[in-house]
Coordinates of C-alpha atoms in Angstrom, one line a residue:
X1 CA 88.6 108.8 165.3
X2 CA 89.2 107.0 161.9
X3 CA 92.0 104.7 163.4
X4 CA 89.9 103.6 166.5
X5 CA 87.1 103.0 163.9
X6 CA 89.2 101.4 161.8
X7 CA 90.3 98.9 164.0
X8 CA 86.9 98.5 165.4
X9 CA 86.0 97.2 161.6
X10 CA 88.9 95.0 161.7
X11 CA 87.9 93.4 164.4
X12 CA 84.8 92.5 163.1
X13 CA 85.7 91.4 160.2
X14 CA 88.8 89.0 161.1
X15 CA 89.3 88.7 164.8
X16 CA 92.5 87.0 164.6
X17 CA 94.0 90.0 162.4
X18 CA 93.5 92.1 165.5
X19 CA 95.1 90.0 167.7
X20 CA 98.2 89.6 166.0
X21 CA 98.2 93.4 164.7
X22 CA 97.7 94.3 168.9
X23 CA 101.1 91.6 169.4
X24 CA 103.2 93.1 166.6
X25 CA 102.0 96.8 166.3
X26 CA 103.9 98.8 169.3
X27 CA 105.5 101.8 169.0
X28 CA 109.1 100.4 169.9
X29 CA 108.5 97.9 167.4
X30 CA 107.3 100.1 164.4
X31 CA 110.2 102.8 165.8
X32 CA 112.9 100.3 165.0
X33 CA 111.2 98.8 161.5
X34 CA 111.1 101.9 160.1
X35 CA 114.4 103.1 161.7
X36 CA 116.3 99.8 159.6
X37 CA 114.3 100.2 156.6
X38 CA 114.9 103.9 155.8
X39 CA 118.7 103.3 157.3
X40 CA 118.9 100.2 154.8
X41 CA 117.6 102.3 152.0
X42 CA 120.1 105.5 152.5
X43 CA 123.0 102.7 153.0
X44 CA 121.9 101.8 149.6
X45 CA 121.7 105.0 148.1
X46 CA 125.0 105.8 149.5
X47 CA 127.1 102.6 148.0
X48 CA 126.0 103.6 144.6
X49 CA 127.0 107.3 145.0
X50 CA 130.2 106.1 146.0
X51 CA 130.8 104.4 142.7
X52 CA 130.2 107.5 141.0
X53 CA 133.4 109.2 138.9
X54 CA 134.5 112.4 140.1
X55 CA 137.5 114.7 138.5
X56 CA 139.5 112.8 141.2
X57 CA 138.4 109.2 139.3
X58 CA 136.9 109.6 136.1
X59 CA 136.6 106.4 135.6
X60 CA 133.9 103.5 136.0
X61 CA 130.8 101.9 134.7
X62 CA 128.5 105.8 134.7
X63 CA 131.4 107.9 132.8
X64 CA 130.2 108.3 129.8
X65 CA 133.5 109.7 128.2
X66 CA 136.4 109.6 130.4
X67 CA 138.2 111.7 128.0
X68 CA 135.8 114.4 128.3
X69 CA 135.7 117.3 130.6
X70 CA 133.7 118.2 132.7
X71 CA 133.1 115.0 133.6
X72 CA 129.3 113.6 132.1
X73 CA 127.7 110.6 133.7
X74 CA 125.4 108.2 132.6
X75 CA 122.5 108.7 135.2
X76 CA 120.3 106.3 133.9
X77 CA 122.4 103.7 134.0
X78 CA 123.1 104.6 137.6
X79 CA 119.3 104.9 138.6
X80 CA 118.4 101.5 136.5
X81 CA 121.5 99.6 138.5
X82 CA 119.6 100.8 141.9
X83 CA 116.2 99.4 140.9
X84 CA 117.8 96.3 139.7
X85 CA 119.6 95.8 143.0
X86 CA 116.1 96.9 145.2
X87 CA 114.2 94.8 142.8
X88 CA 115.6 91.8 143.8
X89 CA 116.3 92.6 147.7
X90 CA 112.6 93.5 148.5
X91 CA 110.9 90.5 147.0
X92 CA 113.6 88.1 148.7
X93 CA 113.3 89.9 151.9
X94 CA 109.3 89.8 151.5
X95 CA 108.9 85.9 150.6
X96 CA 112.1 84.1 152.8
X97 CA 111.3 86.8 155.9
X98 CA 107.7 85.7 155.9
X99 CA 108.2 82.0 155.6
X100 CA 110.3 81.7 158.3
X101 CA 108.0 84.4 160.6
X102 CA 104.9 82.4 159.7
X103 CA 105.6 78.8 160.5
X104 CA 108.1 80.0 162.9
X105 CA 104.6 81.9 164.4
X106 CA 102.9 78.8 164.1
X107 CA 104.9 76.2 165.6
X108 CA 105.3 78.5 168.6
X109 CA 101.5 78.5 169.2
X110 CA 101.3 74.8 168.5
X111 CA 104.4 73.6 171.2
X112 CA 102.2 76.0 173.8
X113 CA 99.1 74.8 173.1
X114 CA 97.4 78.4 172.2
X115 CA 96.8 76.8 168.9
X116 CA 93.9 74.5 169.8
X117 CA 92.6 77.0 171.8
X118 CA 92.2 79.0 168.7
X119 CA 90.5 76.1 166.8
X120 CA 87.7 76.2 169.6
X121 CA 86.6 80.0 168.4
X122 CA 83.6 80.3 166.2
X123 CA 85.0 81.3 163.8
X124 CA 86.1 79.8 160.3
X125 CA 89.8 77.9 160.2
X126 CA 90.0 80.2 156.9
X127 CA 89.5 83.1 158.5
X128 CA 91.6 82.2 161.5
X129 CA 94.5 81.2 158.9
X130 CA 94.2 84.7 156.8
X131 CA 94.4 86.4 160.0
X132 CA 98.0 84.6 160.4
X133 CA 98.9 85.5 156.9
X134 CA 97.9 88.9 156.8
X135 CA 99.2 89.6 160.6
X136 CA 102.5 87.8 161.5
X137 CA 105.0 89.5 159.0
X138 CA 102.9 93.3 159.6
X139 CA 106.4 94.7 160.3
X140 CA 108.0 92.9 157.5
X141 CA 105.4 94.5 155.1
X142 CA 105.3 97.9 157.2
X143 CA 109.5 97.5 156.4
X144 CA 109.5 97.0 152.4
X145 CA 106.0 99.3 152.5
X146 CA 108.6 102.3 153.1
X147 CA 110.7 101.3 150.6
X148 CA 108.4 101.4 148.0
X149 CA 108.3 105.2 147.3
X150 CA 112.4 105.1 146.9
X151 CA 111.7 102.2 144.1
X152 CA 109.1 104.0 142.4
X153 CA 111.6 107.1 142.0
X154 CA 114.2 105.6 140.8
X155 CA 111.6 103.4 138.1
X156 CA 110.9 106.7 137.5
X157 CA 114.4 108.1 136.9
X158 CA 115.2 104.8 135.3
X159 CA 112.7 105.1 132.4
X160 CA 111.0 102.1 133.1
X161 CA 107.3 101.8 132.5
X162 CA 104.9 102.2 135.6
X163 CA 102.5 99.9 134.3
X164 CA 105.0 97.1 133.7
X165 CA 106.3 98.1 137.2
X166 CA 102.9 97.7 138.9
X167 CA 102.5 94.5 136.7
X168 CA 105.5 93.0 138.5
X169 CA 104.9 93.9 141.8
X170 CA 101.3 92.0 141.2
X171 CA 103.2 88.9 140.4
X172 CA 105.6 89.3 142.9
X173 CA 102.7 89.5 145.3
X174 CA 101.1 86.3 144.2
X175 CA 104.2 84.1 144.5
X176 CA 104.8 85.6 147.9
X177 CA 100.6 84.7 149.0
X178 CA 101.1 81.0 147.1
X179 CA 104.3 80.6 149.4
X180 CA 102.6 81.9 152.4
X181 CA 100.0 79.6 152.4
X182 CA 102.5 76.6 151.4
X183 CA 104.2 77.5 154.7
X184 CA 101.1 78.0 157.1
X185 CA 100.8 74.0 156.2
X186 CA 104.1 72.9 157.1
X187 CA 103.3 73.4 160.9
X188 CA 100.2 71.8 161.0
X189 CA 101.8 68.5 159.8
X190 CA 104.7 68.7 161.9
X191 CA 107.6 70.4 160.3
X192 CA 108.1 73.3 162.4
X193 CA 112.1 73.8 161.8
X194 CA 111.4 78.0 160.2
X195 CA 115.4 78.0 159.4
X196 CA 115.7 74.9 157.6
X197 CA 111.7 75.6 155.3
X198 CA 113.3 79.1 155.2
X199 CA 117.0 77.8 153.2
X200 CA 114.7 75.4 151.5
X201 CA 112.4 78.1 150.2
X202 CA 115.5 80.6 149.2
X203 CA 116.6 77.0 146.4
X204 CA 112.8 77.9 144.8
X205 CA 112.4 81.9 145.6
X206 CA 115.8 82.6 143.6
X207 CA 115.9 80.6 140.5
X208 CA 112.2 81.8 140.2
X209 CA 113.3 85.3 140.8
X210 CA 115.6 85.0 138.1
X211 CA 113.6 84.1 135.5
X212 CA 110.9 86.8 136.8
X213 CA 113.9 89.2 136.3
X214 CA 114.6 87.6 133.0
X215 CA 111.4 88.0 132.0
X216 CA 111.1 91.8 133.3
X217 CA 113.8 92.3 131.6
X218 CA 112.9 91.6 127.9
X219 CA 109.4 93.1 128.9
X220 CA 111.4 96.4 129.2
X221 CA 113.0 96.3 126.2
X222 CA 110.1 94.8 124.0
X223 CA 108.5 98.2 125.6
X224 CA 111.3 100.1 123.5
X225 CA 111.3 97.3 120.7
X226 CA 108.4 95.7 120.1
X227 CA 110.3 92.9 118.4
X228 CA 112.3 92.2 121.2
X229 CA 109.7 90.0 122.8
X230 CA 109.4 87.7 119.7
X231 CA 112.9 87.6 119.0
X232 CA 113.9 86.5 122.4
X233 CA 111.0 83.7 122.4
X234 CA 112.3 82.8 119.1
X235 CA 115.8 82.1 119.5
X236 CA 115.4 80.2 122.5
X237 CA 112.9 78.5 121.5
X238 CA 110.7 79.5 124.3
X239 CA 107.5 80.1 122.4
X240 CA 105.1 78.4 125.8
X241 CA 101.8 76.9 124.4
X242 CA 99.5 75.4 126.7
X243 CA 97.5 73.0 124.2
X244 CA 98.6 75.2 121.4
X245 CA 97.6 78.3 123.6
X246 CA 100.1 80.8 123.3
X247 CA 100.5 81.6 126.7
X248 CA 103.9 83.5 125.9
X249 CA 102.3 85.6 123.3
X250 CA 103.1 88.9 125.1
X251 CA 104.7 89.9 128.4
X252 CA 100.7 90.3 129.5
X253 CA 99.5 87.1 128.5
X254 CA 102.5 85.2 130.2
X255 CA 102.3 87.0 133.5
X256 CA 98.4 86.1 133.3
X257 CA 98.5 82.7 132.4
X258 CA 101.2 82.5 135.7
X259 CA 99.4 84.5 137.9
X260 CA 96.4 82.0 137.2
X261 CA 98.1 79.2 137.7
X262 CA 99.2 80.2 141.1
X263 CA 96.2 81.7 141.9
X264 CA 94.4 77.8 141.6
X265 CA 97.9 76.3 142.9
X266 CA 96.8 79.1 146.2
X267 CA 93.3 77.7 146.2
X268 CA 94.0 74.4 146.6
X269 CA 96.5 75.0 149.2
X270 CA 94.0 76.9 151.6
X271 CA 91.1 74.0 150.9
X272 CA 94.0 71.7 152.5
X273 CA 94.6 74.5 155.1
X274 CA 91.2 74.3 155.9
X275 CA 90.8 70.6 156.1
X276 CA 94.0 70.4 158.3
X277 CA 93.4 73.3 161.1
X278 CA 89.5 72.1 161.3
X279 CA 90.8 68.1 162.3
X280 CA 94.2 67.6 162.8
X281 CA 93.9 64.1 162.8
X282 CA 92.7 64.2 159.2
X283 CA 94.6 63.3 156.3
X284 CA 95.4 66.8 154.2
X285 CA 92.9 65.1 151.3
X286 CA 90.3 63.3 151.0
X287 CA 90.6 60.4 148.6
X288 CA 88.1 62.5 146.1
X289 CA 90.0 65.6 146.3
X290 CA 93.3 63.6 145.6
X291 CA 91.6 62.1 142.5
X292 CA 91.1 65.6 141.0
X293 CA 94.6 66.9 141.9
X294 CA 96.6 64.3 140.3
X295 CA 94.1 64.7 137.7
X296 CA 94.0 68.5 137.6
X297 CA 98.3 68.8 137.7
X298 CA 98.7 65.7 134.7
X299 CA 96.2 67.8 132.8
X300 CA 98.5 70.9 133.5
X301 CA 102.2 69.2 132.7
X302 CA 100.2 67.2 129.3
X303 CA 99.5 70.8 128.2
X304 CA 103.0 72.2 127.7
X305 CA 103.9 69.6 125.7
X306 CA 100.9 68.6 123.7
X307 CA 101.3 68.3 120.5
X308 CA 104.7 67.6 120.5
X309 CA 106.9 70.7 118.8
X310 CA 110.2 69.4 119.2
X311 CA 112.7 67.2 120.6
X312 CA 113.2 69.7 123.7
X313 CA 109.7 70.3 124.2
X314 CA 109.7 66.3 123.9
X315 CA 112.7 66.4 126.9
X316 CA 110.7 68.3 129.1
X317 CA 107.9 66.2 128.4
X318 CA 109.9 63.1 129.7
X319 CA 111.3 64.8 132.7
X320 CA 107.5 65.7 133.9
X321 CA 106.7 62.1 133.2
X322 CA 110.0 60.6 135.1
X323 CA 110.9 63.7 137.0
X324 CA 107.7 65.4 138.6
X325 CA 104.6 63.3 138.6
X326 CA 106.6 60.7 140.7
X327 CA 107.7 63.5 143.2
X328 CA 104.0 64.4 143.6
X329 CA 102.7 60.8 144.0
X330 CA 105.2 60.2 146.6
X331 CA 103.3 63.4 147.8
X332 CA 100.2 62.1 147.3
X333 CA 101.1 59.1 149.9
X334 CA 101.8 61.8 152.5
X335 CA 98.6 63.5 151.9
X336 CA 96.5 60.2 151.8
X337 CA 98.1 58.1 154.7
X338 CA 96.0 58.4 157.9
X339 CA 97.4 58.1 161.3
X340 CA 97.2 55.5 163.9
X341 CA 93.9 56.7 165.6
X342 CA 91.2 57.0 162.6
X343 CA 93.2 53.4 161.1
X344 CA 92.0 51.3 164.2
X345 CA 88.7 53.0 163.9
X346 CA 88.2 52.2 160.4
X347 CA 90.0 48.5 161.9
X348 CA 87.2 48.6 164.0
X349 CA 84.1 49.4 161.5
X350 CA 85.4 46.8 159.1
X351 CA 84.9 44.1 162.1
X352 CA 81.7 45.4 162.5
X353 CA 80.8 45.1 158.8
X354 CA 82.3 41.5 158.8
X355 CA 79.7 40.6 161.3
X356 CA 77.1 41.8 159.8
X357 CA 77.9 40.4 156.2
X358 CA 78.7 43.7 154.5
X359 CA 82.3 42.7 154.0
X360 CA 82.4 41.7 150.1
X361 CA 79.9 44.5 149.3
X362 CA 81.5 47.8 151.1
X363 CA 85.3 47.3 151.2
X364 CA 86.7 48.4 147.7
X365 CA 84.0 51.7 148.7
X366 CA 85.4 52.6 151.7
X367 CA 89.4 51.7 150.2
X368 CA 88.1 54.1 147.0
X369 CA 86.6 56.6 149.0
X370 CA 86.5 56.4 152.9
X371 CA 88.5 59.3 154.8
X372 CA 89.9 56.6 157.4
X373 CA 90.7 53.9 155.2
X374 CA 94.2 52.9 154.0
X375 CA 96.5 54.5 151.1
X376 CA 97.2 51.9 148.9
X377 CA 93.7 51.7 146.4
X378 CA 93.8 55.3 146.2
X379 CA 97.4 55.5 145.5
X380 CA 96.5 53.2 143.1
X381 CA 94.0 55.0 141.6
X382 CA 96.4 57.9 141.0
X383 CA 98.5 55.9 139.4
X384 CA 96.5 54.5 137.1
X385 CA 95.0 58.1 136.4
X386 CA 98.4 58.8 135.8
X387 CA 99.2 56.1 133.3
X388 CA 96.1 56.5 131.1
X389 CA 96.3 60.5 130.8
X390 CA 99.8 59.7 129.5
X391 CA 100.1 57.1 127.8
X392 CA 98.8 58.8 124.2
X393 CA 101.5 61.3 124.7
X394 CA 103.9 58.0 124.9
X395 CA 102.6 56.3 121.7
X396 CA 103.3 59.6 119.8
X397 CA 106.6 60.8 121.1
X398 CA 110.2 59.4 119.6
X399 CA 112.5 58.7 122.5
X400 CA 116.4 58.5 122.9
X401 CA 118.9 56.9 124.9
X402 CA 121.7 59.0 125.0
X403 CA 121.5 60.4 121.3
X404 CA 121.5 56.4 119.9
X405 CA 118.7 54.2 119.4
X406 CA 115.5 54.9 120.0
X407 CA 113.3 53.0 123.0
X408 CA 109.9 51.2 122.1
X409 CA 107.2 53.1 123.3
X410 CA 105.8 50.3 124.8
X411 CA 109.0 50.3 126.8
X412 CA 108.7 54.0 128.2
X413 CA 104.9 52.8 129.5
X414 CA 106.7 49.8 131.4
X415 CA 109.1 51.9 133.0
X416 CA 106.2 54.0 134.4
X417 CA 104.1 51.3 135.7
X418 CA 107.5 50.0 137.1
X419 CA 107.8 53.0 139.0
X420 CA 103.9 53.0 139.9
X421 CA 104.9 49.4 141.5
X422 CA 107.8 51.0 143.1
X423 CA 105.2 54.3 144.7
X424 CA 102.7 51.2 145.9
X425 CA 105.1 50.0 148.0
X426 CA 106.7 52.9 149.4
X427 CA 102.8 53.8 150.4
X428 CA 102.4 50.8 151.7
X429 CA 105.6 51.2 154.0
X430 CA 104.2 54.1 154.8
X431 CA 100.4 53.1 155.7
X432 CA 102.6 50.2 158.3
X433 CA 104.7 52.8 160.2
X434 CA 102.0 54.7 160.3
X435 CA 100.1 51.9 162.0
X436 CA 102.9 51.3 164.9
X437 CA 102.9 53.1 168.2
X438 CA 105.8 54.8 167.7
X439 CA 107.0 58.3 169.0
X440 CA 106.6 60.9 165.8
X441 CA 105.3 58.2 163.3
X442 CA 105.1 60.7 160.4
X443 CA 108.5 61.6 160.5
X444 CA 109.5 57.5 160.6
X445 CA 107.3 57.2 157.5
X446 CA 109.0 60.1 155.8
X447 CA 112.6 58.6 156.7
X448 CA 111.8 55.2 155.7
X449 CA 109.9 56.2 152.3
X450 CA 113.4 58.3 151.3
X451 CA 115.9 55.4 152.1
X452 CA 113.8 53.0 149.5
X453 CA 113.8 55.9 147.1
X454 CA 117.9 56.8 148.0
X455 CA 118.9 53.0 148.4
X456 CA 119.0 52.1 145.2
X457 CA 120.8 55.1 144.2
X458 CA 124.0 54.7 146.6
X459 CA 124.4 51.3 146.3
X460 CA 124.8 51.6 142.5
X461 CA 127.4 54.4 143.4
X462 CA 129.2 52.6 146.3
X463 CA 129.0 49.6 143.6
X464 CA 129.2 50.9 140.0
X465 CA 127.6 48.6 137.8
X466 CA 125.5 49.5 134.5
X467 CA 122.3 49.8 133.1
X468 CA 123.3 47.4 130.3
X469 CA 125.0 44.9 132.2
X470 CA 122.3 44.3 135.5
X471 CA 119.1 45.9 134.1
X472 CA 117.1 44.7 137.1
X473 CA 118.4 46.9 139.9
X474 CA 118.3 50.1 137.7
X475 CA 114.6 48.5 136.6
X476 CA 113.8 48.7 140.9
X477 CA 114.9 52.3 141.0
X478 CA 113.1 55.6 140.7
X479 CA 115.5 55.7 137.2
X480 CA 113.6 53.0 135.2
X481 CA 114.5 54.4 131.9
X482 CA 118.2 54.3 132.3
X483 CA 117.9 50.5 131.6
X484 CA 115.1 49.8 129.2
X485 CA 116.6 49.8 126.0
X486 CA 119.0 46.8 127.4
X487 CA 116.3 45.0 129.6
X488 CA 115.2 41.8 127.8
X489 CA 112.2 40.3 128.7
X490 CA 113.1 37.9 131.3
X491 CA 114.5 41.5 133.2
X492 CA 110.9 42.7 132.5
X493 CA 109.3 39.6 134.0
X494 CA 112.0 39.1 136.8
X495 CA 111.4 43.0 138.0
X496 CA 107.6 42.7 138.0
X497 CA 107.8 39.3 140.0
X498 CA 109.6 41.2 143.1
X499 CA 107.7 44.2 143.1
X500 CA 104.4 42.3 143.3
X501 CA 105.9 39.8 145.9
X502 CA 106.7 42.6 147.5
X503 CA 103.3 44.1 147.7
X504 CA 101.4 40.8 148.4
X505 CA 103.8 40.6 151.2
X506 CA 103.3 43.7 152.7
X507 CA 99.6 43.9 152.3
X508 CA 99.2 40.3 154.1
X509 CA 101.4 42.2 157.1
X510 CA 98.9 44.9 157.0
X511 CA 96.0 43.3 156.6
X512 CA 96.8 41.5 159.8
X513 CA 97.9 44.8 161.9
X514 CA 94.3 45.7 160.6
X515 CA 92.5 42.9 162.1
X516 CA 94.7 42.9 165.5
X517 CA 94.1 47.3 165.5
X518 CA 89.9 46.0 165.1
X519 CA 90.0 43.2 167.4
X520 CA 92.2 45.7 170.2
X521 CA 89.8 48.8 169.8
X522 CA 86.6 46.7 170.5
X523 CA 88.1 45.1 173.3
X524 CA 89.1 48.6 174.7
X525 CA 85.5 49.8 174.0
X526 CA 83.9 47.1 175.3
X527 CA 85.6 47.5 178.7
X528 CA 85.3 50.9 178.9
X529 CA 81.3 50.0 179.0

């Protein structure tokens, strides 16, 4: 009676959660889960015994004195070596399994079509999308589910803290949600390859279960030392303020302030989701909403290193500033580039304007603001938003070139409008392909955009040259800084003429697609009246 009821709540509450749980959820199915996962977990339980000393062996890494007799072994050693080992299986299992089961889900749906039949439902693409989440990997959580009573007895044998274990297995959670979403986008924009997001994933998911561990680690023995904690912070000098917050004040605060920043990272990732499942045509943000995320993640990177503690916390500062924030605009021109279809019918409105005399007054609106208009103002905008948030950061900091003498600041804010010149183009590529009737234009776009980013780059490897002898082609490249402490001004001068050409040249070309997309899609309308 309580299952059917139950279920009967389910289905009231998230009607796609019952479909998927009706797919998944069939005896065979939950038979074999939990058949691997309690197999997997005596396997486990059994390799560890089998390193165990015996009066055959006394030897190994749980003989306390090999000398001694009978034999005494260190237990909690043994238990604390199993948690480690389940504590980093279960979360790697959890996140990589359901990436690849999610968009793996997804694309499947999509290439038979059952996808947009799903969109037609009343109900909310949110509610749709968390039914996916929650459903898809059920036997993949039903599988580590069982596992979790073997962890929590050997934390317990281990001496390790339940709090601090529950603690972890909240942050764990998080990450694996924030990834989940990340992956229920890829699909709807056309990457549907699970294997290849799934090896991808496993380059972020270990490193950052490393320095979870890391940080679990020293949690667990600041629980036994309560200088621990400080001691580690202080001697790598990993004391994290966030505007002279200590964030990294305790092993609370830190887990906090990063369960909040994914929590707002998992926010704006289901707004896109949203967006995207409601109009695929759309672009994944609206020109507003990419105002306040470039905004919103400068805001974030200006805080670690703000004020200025030392000349590490200055080196990170520069790699956000050369490293990151040109990764995400290049991100930004994905997000912001519409498709062939809503360009000719903005093409179009802007003929009609023209006629009626609204040109002058409307078009730097709709290029600001509009959801069908072109890239390049807003990339712009970014840019600029970009520039200004940093550029007090710039006047304070002292940089090096390779340990010797230190750059103008002035110089550093060159090199980052040279790379905004460098993004303006690449989005402008991007809005032309974009614009062609092409099979799988995105994925042109994408190509295209990476070869003028990797260019550069192999040429100065197939042809070694250096940044002190041609400052220019280093100057043109993503790696600006590499060269400005030997660029003279007539390097400066000659780098911002062929960027600008560059862009006046491709805008012209686009401009005209423009008019010819207006003039065709009025023709077509007209003689379909």
């Amino acid at each position: 009676m309580i299952i059917p009821n139950l279920m009967a709540f389910v289905a009231n509450w998230n009607p796609q959660l019952i479909r998927e749980l009706k797919g998944r959820l069939k005896p065979r199915s939950i038979t074999l889960v939990s058949s691997v996962s309690l197999l997997s977990q005596a396997l486990l339980i059994f390799f560890f015994s089998a390193q165990l000393p015996t009066e055959k062996s006394p030897y190994g890494r749980y003989i306390i004195d090999s000398k001694q007799f009978p034999i005494v072994i260190e237990w909690q050693t043994w238990w604390n070596d199993i948690f480690l080992t389940m504590n980093w299986i279960l979360p790697m299992a959890l996140m990589l399994g359901g990436v690849y089961m999610l968009i793996q889900d997804l694309a499947l749906e999509e290439k038979r079509g059952t996808l947009n039949f799903i969109r037609l439902s009343p109900q909310p693409g949110r509610d749709i999308l968390a039914g996916k989440l929650m459903g898809v990997p059920i036997l993949l959580y039903l599988g580590l589910a069982l596992a979790l009573p073997l962890q929590t007895i050997v934390a317990i044998k281990a001496q390790i803290p339940i709090g601090l274990l529950l603690l972890q297995y909240g942050v764990f959670a998080i990450v694996a949600m924030s990834l989940f979403s990340l992956s229920l986008l890829l699909p709807l924009v056309g990457f549907a390859a699970g294997w290849l997001w799934t090896l991808m994933a496993a380059f972020i998911v270990f490193p950052s279960l490393q320095f979870l561990q890391l940080i679990f680690g020293v949690a667990r023995l600041a629980n036994e030392n309560p200088n621990a904690w400080q001691d580690f912070n202080n001697r790598w000098d990993l004391w994290i303020k966030w505007f002279n917050i200590p964030v990294s004040y305790n092993i609370a605060a830190w887990y906090g302030f990063m369960s909040l920043t994914l929590v707002v990272l998992m926010v704006g990732t289901w707004q896109v989701l949203n967006r995207r499942f409601s109009d695929p045509a759309t672009t994944l943000l609206s020109k507003k909403q990419s105002y306040l995320a470039v905004f919103s993640l400068n805001l974030f990177l200006l805080g670690f290193v703000t004020p200025i503690r030392s000349n590490s916390w200055q080196e990170l500062g520069t790699f956000f500033l050369y490293g990151i924030i040109p990764l995400c605009l290049l991100l930004a021109i994905a997000a912001l580039s519409p498709q062939r279809q809503p360009l000719q019918d903005w093409a179009r409105y802007r003929r009609e304007s023209t006629r009626h005399h609204l040109k002058n007054r409307q078009l730097f609106q709709d290029l600001l603001w509009a959801e069908k208009s072109p890239n390049m103002l807003a990339v712009f905008a970014n840019i600029i938003i970009t520039i200004v948030m940093w550029t007090p950061w710039i006047l304070t900091a002292q940089f090096q070139f390779n340990s010797s003498q230190s750059h103008q600041n002035w110089q550093w804010i060159l090199g980052l409008v040279f790379l905004g010149g460098l993004i303006l183009i690449c989005a402008t590529v991007a809005q032309l392909v974009l614009l062609k009737k092409i099979v799988k234009p995105q994925l042109w776009a994408v190509g295209i955009v990476l070869a003028i980013v990797l260019f550069p780059f192999i040429c100065m490897v197939l042809i070694p040259i250096q940044p002190d002898q041609y400052p220019v082609p280093f100057l043109l490249s993503f790696a600006p800084w590499a060269s400005l402490e030997s660029a003279q001004f007539i390097d400066f001068f000659l780098t911002i003429a062929i960027q600008w050409t560059a862009l006046f040249l491709l805008n012209v070309q686009l401009h005209k697609n423009l008019v010819k997309a207006g003039e065709s899609q009025s023709k077509a309308l007209l003689t379909n009246r």
